[in-house]
CSV table of C-alpha atoms in Angstrom, one decimal:
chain,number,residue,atom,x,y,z
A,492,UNK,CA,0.0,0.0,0.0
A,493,UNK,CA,1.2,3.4,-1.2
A,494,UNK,CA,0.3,6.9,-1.6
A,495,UNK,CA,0.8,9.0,-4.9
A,496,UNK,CA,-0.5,11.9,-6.0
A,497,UNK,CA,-3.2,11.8,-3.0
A,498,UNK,CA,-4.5,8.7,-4.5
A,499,UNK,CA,-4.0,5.5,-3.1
A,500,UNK,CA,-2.9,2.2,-4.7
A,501,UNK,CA,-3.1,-1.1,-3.6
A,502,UNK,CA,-0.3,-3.2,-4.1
A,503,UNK,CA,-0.3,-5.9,-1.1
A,504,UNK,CA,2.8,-8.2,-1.1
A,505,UNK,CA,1.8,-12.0,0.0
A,506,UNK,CA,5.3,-13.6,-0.9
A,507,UNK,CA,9.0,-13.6,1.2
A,508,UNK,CA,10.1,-12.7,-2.3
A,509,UNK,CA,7.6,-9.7,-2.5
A,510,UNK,CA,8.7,-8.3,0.9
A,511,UNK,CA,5.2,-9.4,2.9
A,512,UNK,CA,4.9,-7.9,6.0
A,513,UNK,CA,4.9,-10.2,8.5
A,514,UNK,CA,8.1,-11.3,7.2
A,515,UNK,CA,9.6,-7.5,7.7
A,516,UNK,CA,8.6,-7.7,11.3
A,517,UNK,CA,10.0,-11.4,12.3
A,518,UNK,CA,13.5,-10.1,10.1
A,519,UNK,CA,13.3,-6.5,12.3
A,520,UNK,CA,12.6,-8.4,15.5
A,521,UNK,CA,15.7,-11.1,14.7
A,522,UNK,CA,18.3,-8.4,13.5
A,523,UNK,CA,20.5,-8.6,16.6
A,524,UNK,CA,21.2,-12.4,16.2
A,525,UNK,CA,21.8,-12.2,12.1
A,526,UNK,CA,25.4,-12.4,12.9
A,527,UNK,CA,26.8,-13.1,9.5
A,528,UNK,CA,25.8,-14.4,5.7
A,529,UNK,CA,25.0,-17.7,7.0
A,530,UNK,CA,22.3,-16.6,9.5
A,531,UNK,CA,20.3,-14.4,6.8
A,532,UNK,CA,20.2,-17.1,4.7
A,533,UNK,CA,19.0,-20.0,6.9
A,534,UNK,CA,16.0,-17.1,8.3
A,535,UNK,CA,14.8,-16.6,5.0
A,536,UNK,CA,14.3,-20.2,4.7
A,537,UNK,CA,12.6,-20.6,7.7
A,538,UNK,CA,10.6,-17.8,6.7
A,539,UNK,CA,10.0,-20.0,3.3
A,540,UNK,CA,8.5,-23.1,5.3
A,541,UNK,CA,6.3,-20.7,7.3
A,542,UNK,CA,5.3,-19.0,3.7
A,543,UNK,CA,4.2,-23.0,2.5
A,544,UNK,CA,2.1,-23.7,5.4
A,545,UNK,CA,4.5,-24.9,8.0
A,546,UNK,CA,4.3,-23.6,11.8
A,547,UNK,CA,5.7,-23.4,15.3
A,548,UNK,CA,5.3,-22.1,18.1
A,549,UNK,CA,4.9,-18.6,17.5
A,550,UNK,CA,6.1,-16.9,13.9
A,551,UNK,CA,7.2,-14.0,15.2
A,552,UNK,CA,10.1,-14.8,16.3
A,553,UNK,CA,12.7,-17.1,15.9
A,554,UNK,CA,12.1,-20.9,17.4
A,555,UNK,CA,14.2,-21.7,20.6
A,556,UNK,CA,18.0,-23.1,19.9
A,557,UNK,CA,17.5,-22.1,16.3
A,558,UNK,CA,21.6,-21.7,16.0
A,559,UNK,CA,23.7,-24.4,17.4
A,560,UNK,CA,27.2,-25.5,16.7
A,561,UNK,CA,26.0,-27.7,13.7
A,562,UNK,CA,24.6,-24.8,11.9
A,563,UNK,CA,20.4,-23.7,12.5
A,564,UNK,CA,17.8,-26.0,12.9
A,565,UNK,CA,14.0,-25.9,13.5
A,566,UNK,CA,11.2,-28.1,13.9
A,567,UNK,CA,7.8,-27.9,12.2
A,568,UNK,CA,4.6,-29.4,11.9
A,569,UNK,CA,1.6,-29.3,9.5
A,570,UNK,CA,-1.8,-28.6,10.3
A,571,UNK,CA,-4.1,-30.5,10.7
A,572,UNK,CA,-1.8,-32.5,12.7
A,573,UNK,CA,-0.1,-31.3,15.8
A,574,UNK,CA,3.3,-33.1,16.0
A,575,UNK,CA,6.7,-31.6,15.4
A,576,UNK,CA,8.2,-34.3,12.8
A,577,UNK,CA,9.7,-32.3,9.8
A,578,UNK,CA,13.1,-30.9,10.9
A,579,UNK,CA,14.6,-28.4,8.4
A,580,UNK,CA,18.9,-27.6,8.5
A,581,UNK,CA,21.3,-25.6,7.2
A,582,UNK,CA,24.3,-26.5,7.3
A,583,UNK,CA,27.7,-24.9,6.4
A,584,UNK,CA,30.4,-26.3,4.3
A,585,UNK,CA,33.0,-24.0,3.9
A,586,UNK,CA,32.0,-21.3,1.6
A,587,UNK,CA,29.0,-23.2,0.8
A,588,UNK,CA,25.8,-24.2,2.8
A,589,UNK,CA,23.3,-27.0,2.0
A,590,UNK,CA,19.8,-27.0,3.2
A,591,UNK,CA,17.9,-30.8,4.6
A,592,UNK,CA,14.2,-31.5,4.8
A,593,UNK,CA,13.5,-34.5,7.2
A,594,UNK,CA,10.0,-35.9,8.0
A,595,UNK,CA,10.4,-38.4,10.5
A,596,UNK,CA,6.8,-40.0,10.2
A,597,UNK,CA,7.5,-41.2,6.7
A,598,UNK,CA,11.4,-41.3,7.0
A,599,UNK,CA,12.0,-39.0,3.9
A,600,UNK,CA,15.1,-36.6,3.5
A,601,UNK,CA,15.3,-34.0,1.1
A,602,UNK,CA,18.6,-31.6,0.5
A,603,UNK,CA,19.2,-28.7,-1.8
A,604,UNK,CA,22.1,-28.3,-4.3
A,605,UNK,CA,24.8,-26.6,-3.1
A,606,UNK,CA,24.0,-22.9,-2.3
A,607,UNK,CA,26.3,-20.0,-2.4
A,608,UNK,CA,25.6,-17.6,0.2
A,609,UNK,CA,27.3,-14.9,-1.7
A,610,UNK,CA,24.8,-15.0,-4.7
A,611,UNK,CA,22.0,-13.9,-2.4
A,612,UNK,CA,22.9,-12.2,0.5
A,613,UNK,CA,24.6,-8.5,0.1
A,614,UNK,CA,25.7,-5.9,2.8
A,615,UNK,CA,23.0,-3.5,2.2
A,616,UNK,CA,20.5,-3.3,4.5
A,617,UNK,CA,17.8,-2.7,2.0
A,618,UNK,CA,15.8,-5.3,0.6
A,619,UNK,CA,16.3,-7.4,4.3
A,620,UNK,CA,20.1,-7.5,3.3
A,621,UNK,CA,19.2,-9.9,0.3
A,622,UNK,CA,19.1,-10.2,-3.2
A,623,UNK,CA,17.6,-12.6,-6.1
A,624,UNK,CA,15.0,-13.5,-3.7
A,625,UNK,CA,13.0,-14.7,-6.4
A,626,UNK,CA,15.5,-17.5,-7.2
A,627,UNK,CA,16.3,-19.1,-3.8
A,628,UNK,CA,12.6,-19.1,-3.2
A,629,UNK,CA,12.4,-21.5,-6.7
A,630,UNK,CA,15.4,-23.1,-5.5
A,631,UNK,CA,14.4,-24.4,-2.3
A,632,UNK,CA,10.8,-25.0,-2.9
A,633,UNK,CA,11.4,-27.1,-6.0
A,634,UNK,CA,14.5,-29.0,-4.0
A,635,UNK,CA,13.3,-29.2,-0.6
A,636,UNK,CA,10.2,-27.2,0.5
A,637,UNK,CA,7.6,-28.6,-2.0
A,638,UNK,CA,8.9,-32.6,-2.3
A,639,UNK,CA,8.5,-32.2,1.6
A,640,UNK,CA,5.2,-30.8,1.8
A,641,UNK,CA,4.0,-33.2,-0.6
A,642,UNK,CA,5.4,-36.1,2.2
A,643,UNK,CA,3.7,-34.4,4.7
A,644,UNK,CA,0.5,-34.6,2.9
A,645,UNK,CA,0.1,-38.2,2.1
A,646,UNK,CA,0.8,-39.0,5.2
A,647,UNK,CA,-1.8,-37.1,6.8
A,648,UNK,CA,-3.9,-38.0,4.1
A,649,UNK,CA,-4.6,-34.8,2.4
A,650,UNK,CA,-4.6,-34.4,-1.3
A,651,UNK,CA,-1.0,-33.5,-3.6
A,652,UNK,CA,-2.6,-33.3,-6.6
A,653,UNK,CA,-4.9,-30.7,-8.7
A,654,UNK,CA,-6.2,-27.0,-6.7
A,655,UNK,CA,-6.3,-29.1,-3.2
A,656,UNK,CA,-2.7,-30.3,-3.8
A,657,UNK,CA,-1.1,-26.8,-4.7
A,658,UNK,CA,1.3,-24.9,-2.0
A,659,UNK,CA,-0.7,-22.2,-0.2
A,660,UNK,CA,1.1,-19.6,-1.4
A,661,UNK,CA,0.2,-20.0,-4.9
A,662,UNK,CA,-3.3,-21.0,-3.9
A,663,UNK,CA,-3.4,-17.4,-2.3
A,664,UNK,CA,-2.5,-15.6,-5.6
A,665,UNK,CA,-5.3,-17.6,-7.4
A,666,UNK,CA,-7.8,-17.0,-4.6
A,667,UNK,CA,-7.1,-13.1,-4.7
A,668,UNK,CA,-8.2,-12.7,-8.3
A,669,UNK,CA,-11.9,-14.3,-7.7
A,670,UNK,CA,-15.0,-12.2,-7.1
A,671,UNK,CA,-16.9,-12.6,-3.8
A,672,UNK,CA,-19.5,-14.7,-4.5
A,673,UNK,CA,-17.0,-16.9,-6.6
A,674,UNK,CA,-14.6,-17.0,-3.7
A,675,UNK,CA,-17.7,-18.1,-1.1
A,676,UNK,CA,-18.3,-20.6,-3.5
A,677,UNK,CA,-15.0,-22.1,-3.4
A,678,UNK,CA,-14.6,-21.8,0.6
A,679,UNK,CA,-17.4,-24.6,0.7
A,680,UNK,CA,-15.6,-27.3,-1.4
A,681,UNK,CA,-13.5,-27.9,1.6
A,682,UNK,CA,-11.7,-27.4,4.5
A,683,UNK,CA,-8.3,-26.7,3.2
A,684,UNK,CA,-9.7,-24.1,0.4
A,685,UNK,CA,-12.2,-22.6,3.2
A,686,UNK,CA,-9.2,-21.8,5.6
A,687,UNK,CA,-7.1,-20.4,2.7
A,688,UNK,CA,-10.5,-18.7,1.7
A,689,UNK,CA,-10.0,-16.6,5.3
A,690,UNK,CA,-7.2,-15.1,4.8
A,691,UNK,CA,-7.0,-11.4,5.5
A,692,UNK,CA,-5.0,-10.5,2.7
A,693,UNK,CA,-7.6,-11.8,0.1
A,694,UNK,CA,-10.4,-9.9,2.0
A,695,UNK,CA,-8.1,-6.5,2.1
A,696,UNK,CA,-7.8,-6.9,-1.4
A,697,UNK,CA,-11.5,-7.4,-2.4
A,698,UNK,CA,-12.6,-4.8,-0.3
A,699,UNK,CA,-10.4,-2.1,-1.9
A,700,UNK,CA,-11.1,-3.6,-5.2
A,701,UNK,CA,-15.0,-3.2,-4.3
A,702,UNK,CA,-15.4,-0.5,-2.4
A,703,UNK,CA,-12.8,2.2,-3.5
A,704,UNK,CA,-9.7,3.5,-2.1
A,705,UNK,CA,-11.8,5.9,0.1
A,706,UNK,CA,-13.6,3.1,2.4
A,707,UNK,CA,-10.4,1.2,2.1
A,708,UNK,CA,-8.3,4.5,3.9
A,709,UNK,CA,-11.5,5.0,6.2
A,710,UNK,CA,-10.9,1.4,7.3
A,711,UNK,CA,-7.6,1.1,7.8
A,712,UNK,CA,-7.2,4.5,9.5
A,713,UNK,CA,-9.8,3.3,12.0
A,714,UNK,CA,-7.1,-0.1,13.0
A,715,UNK,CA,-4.9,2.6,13.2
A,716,UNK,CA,-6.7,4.6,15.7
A,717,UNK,CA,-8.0,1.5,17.6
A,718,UNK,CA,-4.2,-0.1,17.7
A,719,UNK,CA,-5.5,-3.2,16.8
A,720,UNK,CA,-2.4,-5.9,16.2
A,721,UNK,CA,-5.0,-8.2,13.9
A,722,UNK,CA,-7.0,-6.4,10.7
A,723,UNK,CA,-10.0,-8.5,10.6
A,724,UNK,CA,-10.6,-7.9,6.9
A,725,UNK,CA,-13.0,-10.3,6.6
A,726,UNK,CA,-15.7,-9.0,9.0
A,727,UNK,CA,-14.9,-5.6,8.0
A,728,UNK,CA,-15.9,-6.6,4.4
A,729,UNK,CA,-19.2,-8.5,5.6
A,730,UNK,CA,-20.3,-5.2,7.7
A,731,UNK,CA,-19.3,-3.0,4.4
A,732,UNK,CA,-21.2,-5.0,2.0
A,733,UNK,CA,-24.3,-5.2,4.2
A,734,UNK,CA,-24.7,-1.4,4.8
A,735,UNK,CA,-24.3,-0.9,1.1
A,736,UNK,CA,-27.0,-3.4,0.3
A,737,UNK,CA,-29.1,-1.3,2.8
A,738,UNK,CA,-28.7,1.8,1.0
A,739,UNK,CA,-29.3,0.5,-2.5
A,740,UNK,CA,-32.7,-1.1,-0.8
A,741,UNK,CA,-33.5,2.3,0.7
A,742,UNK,CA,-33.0,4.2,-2.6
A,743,UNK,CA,-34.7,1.3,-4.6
A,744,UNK,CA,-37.9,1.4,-2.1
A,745,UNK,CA,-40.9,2.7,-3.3
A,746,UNK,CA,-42.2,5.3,-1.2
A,747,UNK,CA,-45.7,4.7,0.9
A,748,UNK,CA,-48.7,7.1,-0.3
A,749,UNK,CA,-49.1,10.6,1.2
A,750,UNK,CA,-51.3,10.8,4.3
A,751,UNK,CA,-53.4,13.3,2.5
A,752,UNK,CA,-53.3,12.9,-1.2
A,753,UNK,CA,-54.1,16.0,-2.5
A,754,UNK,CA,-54.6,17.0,-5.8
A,755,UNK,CA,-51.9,18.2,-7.7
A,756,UNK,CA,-53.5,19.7,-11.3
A,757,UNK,CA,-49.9,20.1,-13.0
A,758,UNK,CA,-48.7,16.5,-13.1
A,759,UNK,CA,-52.0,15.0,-12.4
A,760,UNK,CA,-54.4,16.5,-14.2
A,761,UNK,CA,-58.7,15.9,-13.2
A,762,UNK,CA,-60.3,14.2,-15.4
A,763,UNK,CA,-63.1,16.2,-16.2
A,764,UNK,CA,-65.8,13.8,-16.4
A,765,UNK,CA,-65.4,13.2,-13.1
A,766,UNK,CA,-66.8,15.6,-10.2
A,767,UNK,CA,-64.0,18.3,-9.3
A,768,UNK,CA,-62.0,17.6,-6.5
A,769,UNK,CA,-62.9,19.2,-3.2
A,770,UNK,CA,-60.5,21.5,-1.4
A,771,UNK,CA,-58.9,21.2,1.7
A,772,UNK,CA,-61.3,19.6,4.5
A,773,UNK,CA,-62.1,21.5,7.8
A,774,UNK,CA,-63.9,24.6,6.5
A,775,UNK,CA,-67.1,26.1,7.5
A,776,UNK,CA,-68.6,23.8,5.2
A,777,UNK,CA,-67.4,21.0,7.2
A,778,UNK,CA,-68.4,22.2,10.1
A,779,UNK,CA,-71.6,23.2,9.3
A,780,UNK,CA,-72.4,21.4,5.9
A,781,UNK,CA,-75.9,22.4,5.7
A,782,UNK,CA,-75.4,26.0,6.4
A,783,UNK,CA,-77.1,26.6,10.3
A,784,UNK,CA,-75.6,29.6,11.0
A,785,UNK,CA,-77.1,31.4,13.4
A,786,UNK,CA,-76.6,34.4,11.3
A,787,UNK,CA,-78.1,33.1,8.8
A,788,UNK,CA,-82.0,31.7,7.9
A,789,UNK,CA,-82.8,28.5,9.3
A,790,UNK,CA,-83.6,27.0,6.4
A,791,UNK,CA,-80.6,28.3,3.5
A,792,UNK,CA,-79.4,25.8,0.9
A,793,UNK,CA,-76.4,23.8,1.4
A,794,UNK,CA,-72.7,26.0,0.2
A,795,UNK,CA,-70.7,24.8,-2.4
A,796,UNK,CA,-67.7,23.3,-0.9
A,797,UNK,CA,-64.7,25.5,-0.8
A,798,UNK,CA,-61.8,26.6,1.0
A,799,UNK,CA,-58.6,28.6,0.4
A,800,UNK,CA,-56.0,27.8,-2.4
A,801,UNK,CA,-53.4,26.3,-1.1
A,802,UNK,CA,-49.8,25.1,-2.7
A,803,UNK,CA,-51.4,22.4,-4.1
A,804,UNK,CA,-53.9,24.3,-6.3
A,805,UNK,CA,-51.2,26.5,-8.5
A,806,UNK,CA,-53.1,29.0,-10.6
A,807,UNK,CA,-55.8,29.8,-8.4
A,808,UNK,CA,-55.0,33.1,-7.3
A,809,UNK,CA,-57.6,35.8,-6.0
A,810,UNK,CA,-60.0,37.2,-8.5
A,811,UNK,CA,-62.0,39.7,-8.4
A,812,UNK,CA,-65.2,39.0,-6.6
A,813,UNK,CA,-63.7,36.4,-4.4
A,814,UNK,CA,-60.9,33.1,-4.9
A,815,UNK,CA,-60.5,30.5,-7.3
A,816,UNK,CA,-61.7,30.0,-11.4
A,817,UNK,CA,-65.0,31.3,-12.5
A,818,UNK,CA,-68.2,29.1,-10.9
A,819,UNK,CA,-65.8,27.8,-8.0
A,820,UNK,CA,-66.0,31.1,-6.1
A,821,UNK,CA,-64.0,33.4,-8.4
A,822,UNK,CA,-64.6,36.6,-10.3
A,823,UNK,CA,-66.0,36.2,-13.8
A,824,UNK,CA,-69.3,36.4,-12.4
A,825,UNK,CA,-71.6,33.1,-11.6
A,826,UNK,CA,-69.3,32.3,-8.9
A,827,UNK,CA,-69.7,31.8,-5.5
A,828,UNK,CA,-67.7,34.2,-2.8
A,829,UNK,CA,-67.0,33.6,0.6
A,830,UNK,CA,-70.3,34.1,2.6
C-alpha cells in the first residue's frame, strides 16, 4: 500500500520474495542475532517453510536453539496434525551451505544443491540485506520445500494433486483474483480451500477492489486509531457490504402514499368527467355542511364546498369577486364568494 498523488494504490505483497509484511517484522525483530551471511540465509528459509504452510510455536520470532554448533535447525509441523516431525537444517560447508528436509513419520530426506551464500545475501541493509530472492525461493521449494510438503500430505492423508494439492502460497495468488460470491463458493468445497479462503490478505484486497480507495483509507485508519495488532478484513468486508445493500434497498424502495393525497393539477391533471376535487377539508362547510348559522335563515341551501387555495392548487390566485376560477368562487361572475 502506497500513496501518490493523493490517491491510493493497492499493491499488497503476499510472498518472502515480494517483501510481505509479516516477514519484515520477524527479520526487524531477529536483527540482533543475524550475525553473519549464513544466519540471513538459513532465516529466509525458515521464513519460506512458514510461507508454505508450516508452523511453530509462535512466527514472530525465531524458534528456541535455532543456531547451534551444527549450523540452524528448526522443527515444524503441518496442520491439521499437531506433532513436530519435519526438521529443516542448514548447514555450512566452507564457503558453501546445503539445506535438509527430514520428516520423521515417513522417513523422507530432502537436501538442496549446493548454495552460495554470496549470490544472495549482500551488505545492504535494503531489501532485508538480500538479493535474487525470487530464485532461492524457486530453488528451495522445488529441491526441498515442496517434495517435503507433498510427504507431509500423504501422510496425513490430504490431497497432492490438482487445486487441493497446490502450495498455499500460490493457492493465495489464485484466490485473490476471484470475485466474492465466486470465492464463497469455493470456501465450501472444503476445509483446506475454506481456511485459505479466510485469509486477511484476500479480503483487504476485495474490499479495496470493491469499495474504493476511500472506504479502504477510512478502514484502515480506523485499525490505526484503535491499535489493533490483527486487521479482521474479513468481517470488516461482511459489515461493508451489508450497509451498502441497505442503502441501495432504501433508494430502490418505493415510497408509501401521502397521508393526505391531495390533488396536484400540474402532473396530475382531473379528469373532467369526473366531479371536481374538493379542497382542503375543515372549513365552515365541514363544520356546518348544511349551512345553520345562526346568522343566517334557518332553512338556507347547502354552500358549495370550498376553502382557500393552497400550494397544491397552482393558478388559483384571488379574483375579483372572491378566490378560485369562475363558478368555483372566483370573479367572472356566476361564482360563488366567501359568505
Amino acid at each position: 500500500m502506497e500513496e501518490k498523488d493523493d490517491k491510493l494504490e493497492f499493491d499488497e505483497a503476499v510472498l518472502v520474495e515480494e517483501g510481505v509484511k509479516w516477514f519484515e517484522n520477524l527479520w526487524v525483530e531477529s536483527k540482533s542475532k543475524l550475525t553473519n551471511n549464513n544466519d540471513k540465509l538459513a532465516l529466509v528459509c525458515h521464513a519460506f517453510m512458514l510461507e508454505l504452510g508450516f508452523s511453530v510455536g509462535n512466527r514472530k520470532v525465531l524458534p528456541e536453539n535455532w543456531k547451534n554448533s551444527a549450523g540452524h535447525s528448526s522443527r515444524y509441523f503441518y496442520p491439521p496434525g499437531t506433532e513436530f516431525d519435519i526438521i529443516l537444517t542448514v548447514t555450512s560447508l566452507g564457503r558453501l551451505v546445503k539445506v535438509h528436509g527430514t520428516h520423521i513419520s515417513s522417513k523422507t530426506n530432502f537436501s538442496s544443491s549446493k548454495i552460495r551464500p554470496g549470490d544472495f545475501v549482500t551488505e545492504k541493509d535494503e531489501n532485508f540485506g538480500m538479493k535474487n530472492l525470487r530464485s532461492l525461493a524457486r530453488l528451495f521449494k522445488n529441491e526441498v520445500g515442496v517434495p517435503l510438503l507433498n510427504s507431509v500430505k500423504s501422510q496425513l492423508g490430504m490431497a497432492v494433486t490438482g487445486l487441493l494439492g497446490l502450495p498455499p502460497e500460490i493457492s493465495l495468488k489464485i484466490l485473490q483474483n476471484l470475485d466474492v460470491n465466486s470465492l464463497v463458493n469455493l470456501a465450501k468445497v472444503s476445509k483446506h480451500l475454506n481456511l485459505i479462503s479466510k485469509e486477511k490478505n484476500i479480503w483487504r484486497k476485495l474490499f479495496f477492489r470493491d469499495f474504493g480507495s476511500r472506504s479502504f483509507a477510512i478502514k484502515r485508519f480506523s485499525f490505526q486509531l484503535n491499535h489493533q495488532e490483527s486487521e479482521d478484513w474479513l468481517s470488516v468486508y461482511k459489515e461493508e457490504y451489508s450497509n451498502q445493500k441497505e442503502r441501495e434497498s432504501i433508494r430502490t424502495r418505493v415510497p408509501p402514499p401521502p397521508l393526505f393525497p391531495f390533488p396536484d393539477f400540474e402532473n396530475n391533471p382531473q379528469n373532467p368527467l369526473l366531479p371536481p376535487m374538493p379542497g382542503i377539508v375543515g372549513g365552515d362547510y365541514d363544520r356546518i355542511p348544511f349551512g345553520r348559522n345562526p346568522l343566517q335563515p334557518p332553512f338556507s341551501l347547502p354552500r358549495p364546498r370550498f376553502e382557500t387555495p393552497g400550494p397544491n392548487f397552482p393558478g388559483f390566485g384571488p379574483r375579483r369577486g372572491g378566490f378560485g376560477p369562475p363558478g368555483f368562487g372566483g370573479g367572472g361572475g356566476g361564482g360563488f364568494g366567501f359568505m
